[in-house]
Coordinates of C-alpha atoms in Angstrom, one line a residue:
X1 CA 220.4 147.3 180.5
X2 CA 221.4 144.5 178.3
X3 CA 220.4 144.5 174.8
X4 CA 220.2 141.3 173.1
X5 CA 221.8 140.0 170.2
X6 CA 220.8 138.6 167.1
X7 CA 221.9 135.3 168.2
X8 CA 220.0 135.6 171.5
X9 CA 216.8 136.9 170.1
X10 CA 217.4 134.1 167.5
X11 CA 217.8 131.1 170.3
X12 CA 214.4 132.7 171.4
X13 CA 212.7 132.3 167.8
X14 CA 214.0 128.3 168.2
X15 CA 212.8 127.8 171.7
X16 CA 209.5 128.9 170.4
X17 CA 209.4 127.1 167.4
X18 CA 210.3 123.4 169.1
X19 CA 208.6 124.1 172.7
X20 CA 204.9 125.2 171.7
X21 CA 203.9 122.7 169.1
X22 CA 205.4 119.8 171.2
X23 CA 203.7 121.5 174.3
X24 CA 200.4 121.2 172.5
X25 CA 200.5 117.8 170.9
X26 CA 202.0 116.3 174.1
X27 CA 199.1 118.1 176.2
X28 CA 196.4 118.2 174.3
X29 CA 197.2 114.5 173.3
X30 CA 196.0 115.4 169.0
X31 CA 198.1 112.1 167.8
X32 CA 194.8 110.8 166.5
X33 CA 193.9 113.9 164.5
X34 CA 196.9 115.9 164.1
X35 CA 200.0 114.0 164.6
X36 CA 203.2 116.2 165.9
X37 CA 203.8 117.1 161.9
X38 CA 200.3 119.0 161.5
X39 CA 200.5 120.6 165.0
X40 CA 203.9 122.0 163.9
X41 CA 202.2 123.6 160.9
X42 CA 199.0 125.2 162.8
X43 CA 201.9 126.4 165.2
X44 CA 203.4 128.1 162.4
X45 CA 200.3 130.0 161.2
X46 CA 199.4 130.5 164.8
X47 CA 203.1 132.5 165.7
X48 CA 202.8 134.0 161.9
X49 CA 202.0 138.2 161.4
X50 CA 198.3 137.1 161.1
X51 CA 198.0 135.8 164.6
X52 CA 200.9 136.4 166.7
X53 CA 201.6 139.7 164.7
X54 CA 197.8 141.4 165.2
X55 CA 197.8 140.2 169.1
X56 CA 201.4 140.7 169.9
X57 CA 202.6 143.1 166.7
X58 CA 205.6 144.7 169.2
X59 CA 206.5 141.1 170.5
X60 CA 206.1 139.8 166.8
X61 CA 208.5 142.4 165.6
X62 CA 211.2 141.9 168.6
X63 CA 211.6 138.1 168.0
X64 CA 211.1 137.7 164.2
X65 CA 212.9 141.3 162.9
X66 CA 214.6 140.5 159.7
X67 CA 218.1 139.5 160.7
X68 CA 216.5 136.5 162.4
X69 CA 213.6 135.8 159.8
X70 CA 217.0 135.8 157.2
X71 CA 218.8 133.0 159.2
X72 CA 215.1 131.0 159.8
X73 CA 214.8 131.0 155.8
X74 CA 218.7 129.8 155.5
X75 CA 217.9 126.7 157.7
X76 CA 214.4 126.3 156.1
X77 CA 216.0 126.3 152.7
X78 CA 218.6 123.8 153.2
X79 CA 215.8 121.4 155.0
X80 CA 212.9 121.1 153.0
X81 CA 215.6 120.5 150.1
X82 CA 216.9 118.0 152.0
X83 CA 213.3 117.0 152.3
X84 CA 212.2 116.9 148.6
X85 CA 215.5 114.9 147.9
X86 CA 214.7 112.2 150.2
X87 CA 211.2 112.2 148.4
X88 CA 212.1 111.9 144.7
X89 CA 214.8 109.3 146.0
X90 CA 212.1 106.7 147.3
X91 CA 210.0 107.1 144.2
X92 CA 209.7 103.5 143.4
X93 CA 208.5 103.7 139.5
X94 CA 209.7 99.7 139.1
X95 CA 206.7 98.9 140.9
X96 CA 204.5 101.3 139.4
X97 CA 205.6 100.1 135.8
X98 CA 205.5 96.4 136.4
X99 CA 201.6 97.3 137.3
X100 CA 201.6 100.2 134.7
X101 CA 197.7 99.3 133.8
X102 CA 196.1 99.4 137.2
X103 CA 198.7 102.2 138.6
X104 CA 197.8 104.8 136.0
X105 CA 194.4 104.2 135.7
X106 CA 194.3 105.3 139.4
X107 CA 196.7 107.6 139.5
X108 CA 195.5 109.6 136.3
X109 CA 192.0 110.0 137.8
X110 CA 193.2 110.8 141.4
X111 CA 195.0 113.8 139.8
X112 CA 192.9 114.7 137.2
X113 CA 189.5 114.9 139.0
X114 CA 190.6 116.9 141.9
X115 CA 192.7 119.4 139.4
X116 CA 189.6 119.7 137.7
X117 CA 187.6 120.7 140.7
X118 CA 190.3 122.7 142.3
X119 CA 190.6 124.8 138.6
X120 CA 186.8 125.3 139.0
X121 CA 186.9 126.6 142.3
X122 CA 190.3 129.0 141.5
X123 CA 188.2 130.4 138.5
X124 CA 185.5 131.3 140.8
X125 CA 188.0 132.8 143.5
X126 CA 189.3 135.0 140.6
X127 CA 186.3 137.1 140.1
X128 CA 187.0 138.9 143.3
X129 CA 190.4 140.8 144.0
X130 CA 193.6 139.8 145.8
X131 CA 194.2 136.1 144.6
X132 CA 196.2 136.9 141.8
X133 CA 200.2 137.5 142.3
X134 CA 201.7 140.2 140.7
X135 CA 203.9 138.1 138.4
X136 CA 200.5 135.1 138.0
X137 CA 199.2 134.6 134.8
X138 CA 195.6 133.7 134.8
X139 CA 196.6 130.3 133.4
X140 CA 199.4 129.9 136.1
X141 CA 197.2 130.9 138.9
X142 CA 194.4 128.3 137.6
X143 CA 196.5 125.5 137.1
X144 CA 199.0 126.3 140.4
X145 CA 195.6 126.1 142.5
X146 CA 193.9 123.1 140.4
X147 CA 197.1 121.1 141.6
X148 CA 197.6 122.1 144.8
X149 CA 194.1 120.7 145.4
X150 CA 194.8 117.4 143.7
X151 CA 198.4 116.9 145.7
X152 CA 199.2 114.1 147.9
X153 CA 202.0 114.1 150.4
X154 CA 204.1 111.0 149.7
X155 CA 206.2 111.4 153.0
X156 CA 203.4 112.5 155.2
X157 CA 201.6 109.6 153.4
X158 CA 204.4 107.1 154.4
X159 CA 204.1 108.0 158.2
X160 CA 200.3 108.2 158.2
X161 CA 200.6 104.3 156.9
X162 CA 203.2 103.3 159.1
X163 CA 201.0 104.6 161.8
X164 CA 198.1 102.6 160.6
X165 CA 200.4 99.2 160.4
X166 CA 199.2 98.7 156.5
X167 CA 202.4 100.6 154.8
X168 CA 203.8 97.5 154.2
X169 CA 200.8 95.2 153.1
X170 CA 199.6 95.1 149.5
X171 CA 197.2 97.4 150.2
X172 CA 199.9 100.6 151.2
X173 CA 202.1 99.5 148.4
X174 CA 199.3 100.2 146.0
X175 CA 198.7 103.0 147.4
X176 CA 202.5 104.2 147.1
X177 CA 202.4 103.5 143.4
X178 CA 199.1 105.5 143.2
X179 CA 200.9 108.4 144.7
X180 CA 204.4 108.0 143.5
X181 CA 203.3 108.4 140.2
X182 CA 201.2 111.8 140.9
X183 CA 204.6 112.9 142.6
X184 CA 206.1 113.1 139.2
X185 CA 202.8 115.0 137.2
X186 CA 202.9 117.3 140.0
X187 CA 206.8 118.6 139.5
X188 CA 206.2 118.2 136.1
X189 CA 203.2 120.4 135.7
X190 CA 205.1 122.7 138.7
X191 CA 207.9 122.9 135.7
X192 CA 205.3 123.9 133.1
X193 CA 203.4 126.9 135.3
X194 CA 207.2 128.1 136.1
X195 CA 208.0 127.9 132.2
X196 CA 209.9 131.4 132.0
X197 CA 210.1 132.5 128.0
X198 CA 212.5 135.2 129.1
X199 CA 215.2 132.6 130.2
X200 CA 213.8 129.6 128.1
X201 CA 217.6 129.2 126.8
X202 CA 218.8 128.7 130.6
X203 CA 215.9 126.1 131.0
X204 CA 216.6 124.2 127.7
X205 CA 220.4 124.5 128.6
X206 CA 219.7 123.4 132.3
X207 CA 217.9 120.0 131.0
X208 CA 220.6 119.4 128.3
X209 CA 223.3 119.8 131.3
X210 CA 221.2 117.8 133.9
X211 CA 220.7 115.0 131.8
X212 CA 224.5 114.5 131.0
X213 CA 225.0 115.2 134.7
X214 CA 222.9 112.6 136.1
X215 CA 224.9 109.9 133.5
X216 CA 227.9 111.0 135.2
X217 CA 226.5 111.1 139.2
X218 CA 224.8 107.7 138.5
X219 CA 228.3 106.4 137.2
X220 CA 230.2 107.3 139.9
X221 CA 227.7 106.4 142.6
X222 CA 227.8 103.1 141.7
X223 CA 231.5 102.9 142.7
X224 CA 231.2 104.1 146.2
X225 CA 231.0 102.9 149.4
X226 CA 227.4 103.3 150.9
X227 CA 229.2 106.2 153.8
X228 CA 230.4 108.0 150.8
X229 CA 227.3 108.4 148.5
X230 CA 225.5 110.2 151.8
X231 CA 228.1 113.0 151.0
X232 CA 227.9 113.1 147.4
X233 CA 224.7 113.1 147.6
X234 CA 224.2 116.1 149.5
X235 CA 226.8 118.0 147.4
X236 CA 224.7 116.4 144.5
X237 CA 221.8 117.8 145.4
X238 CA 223.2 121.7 146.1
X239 CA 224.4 121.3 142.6
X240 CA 220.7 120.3 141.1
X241 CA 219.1 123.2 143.6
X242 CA 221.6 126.0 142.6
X243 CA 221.1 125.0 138.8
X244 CA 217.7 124.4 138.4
X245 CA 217.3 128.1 140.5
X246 CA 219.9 130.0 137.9
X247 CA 217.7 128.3 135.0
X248 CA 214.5 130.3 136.6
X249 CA 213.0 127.3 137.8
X250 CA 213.0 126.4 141.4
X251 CA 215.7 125.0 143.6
X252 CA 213.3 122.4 144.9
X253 CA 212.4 121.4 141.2
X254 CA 216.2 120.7 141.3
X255 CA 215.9 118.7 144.8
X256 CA 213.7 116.5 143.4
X257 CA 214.9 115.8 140.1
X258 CA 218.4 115.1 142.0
X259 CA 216.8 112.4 144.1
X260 CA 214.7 110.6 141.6
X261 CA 217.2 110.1 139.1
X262 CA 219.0 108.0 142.3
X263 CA 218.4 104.7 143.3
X264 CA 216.7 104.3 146.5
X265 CA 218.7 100.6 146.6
X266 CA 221.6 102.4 146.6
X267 CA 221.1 103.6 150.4
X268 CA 220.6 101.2 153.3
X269 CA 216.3 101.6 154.1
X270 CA 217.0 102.0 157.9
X271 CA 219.5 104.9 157.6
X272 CA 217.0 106.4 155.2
X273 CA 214.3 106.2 157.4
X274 CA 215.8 107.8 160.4
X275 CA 217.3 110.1 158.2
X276 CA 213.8 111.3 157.0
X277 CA 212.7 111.1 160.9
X278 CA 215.9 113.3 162.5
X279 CA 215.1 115.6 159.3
X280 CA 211.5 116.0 160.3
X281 CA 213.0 116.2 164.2
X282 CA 215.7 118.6 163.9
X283 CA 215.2 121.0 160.8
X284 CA 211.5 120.7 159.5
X285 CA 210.0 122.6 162.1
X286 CA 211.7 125.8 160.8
X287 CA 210.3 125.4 157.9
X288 CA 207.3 125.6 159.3
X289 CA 207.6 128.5 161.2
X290 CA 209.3 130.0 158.3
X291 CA 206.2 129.3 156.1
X292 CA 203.9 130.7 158.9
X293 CA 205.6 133.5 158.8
X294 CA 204.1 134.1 155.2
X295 CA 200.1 133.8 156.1
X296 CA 198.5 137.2 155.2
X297 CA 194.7 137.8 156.1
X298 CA 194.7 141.0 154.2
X299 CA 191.8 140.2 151.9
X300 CA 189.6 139.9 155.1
X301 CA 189.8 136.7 157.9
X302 CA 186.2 135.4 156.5
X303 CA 187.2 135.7 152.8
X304 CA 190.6 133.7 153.6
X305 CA 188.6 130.6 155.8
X306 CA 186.1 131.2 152.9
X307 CA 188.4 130.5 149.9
X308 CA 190.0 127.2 152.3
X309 CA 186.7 125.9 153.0
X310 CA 185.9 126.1 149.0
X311 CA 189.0 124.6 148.3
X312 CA 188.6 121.8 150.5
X313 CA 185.6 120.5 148.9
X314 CA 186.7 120.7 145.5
X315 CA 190.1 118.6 146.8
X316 CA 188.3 116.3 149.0
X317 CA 185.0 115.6 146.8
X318 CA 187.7 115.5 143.5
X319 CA 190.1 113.3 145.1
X320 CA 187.0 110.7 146.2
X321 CA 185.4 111.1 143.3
X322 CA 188.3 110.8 141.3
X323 CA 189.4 107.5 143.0
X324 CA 185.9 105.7 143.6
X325 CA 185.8 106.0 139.4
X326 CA 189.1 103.9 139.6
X327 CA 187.0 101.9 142.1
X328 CA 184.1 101.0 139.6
X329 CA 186.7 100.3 136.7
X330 CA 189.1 98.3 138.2
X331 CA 186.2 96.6 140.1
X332 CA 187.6 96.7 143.8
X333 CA 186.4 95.4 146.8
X334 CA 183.7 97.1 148.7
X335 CA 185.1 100.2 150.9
X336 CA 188.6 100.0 149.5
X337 CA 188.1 103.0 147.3
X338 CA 186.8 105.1 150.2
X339 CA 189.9 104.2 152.2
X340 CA 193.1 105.0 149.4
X341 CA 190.9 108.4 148.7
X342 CA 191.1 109.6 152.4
X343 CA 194.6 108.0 152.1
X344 CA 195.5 110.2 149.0
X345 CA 194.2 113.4 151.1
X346 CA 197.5 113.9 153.0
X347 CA 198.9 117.4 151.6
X348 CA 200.7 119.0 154.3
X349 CA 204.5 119.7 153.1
X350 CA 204.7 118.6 149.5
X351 CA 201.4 121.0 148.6
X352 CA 202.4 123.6 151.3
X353 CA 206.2 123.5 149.5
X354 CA 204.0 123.7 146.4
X355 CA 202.7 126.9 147.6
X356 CA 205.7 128.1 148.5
X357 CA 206.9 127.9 145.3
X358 CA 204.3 129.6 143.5
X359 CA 204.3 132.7 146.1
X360 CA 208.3 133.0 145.5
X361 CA 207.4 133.6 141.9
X362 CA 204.7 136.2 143.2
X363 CA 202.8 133.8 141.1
X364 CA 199.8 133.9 143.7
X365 CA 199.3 136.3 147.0
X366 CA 200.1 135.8 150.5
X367 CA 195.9 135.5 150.6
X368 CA 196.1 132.7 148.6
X369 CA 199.0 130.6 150.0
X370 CA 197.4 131.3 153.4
X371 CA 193.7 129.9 151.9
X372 CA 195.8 127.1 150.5
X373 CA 197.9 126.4 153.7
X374 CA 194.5 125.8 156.0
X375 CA 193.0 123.8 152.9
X376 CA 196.3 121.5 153.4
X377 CA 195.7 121.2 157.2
X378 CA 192.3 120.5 157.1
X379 CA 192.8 118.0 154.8
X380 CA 195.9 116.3 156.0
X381 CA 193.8 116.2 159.7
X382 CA 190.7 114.5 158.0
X383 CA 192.7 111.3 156.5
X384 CA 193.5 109.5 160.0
X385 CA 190.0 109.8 161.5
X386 CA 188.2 109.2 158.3
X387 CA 190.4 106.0 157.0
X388 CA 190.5 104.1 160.7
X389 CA 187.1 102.8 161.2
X390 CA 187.2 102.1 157.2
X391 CA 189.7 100.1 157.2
X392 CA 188.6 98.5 160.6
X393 CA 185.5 97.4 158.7
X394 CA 187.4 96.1 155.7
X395 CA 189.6 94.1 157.6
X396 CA 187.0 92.4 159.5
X397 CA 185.0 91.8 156.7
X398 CA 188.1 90.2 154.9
X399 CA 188.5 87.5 158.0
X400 CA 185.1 86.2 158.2
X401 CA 184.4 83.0 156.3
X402 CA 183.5 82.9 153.0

């Protein structure tokens, strides 16, 4: 008989990880409430060791055995940097400083509130076992959650708009400045929690050496041709990843620090776009499966949907409350706090690479990145059905007369 190969039993892992997810969205027609993105993630969990691997544990074992899991995490890498690159490259902080007042009024209290509540709700987690990573620091664990809970997904965010036909009216742009600006507190506080004292020389030197780097990049970008900054890019951005991971920080704290010292003028819009999209196509949805492949239900089923359900109403209620506030003090129209709150819910990827990072450093537990990964879902599924019939009735409202 036939044994397979790695390479075989690896096609197998790929035919799984495209064919069920489409299967399901196509069939089961979610687009509404769980575009193709979300269902790719719930596949993930769903084919992880906590589903797939209790049903099917000699099936599980067969297709994801180590050789192949090694290869998944390769391509996974090299996406999701890809990824975070192409999100720190279309920060547009121009905007967000030419309305500095108004954007950071918002923005502050759509971060702060929902970091608040989502510290609250860690604190409480902490008093029972199994949260905690081996290498967390109370502090880390606290703050790590706290964010994650007050994180919005600027790409997700960009296709949920785009998919509502408002990304390019004043009101999406607002609400790109509102989250472009969290984008850069979030990898700044992500920095801070991964703050190693051991290697602080590396980090000090790393920032020193990035900062004279990115002179020299930005210099010589602005003497190519558009075909040839693609390249450099990409050979700009392993660079950032391998240096900012030596430095015992994170290579995606160096994929996105490599795209937002860019200029996103500096690459045509269209070829960016369908870059992002043939991204998400081809090479996302190992990722995915690759972060899956990291729920743990160890703690006890009920205690993980337990801690996600907590953690959804401290980033939900937070990120409302935290925005109708703005609301009041920046004295919006009726309903349009309501709508950039749901708007701001999106999470899936950034918060779910977030967690990532954090379980890497075996800063919290597989129990915890799993609590956090259904938090993320649940959340990124609410903001589509929740913002439609909003902004429904604020668009009719703002065409009758008078």
């Amino acid at each position: 008989m036939h044994a397979m190969t790695t390479s075989e039993i690896f096609l197998i892992a790929l035919l799984l990880i495209f064919s069920v997810p489409y299967l399901i969205w196509r069939g089961l027609r979610t687009e509404y409430y769980a575009p193709l993105v979300v269902v790719q993630i719930i596949c993930g969990i769903l084919l992880g060791p906590g589903v797939l691997g209790a049903v099917f544990p000699g099936y599980y074992g067969f297709v994801f055995n180590p050789q192949v899991i090694g290869a998944l995490n390769g391509i996974a890498w090299w996406a999701v940097m890809i990824f975070v690159w192409i999100a720190g490259l279309e920060l547009d902080l121009k905007q967000a400083w030419a309305r500095k007042g108004e954007t950071s009024v918002t923005a502050g209290l759509a971060l702060a509130v929902p970091l608040i509540f989502g510290s609250v709700a860690a604190l409480f987690m902490m008093r029972f076992p199994g949260w905690v990573g081996p290498d967390g620091a109370p502090w880390q664990v606290v703050l790590g959650i706290g964010m994650a809970c007050a994180v919005t997904a600027l790409p997700i965010l960009v296709l949920f708009m785009e998919k509502l036909e408002i990304l390019r009216q004043p009101l999406g742009q607002r609400v790109l400045r509102y989250a472009s600006l969290d984008d850069i507190a979030i990898w700044g506080v992500l920095a801070l929690i991964l703050l190693d004292w051991d290697r602080v020389g590396r980090q000090a030197g790393f920032l020193i050496g990035f900062a004279v780097a990115t002179w020299m990049i930005r210099w010589v970008m602005q003497r190519l041709q558009e075909r040839d900054r693609w390249y450099v890019a990409l050979i700009w951005l392993a660079a950032c990843g391998f240096a900012a991971d030596w430095a015992g920080l994170h290579f995606m704290v160096g994929a996105f620090l490599s795209g937002a010292v860019l200029e996103g003028d500096w690459f045509d819009r269209k070829r960016m776009d369908l870059f992002r999209d043939h991204v998400l196509l081809a090479i996302m949805p190992v990722f995915f499966l690759s972060t899956g492949l990291r729920t743990q239900w160890d703690v006890g089923g009920v205690a993980v949907f337990a801690a996600a359900a907590l953690l959804l109403v401290a980033s939900v209620t937070g990120k409302l409350a935290g925005v109708g506030i703005a609301g009041r003090i920046l004295k919006w129209k009726k309903g349009e706090a309501s709508i950039i709150g749901w708007l701001l819910q999106t999470k899936a990827l950034i918060m779910i690479i977030f967690a990532n990072i954090l379980l890497d450093k075996a800063i919290i537990t597989n129990e915890t990145f799993t609590a956090l990964l259904l938090m993320a879902v649940g959340s990124t599924m609410l903001s589509i059905p929740m913002v439609t019939p909003r902004l429904r009735r604020l668009l009719d409202a703002s065409e009758k007369p008078g």
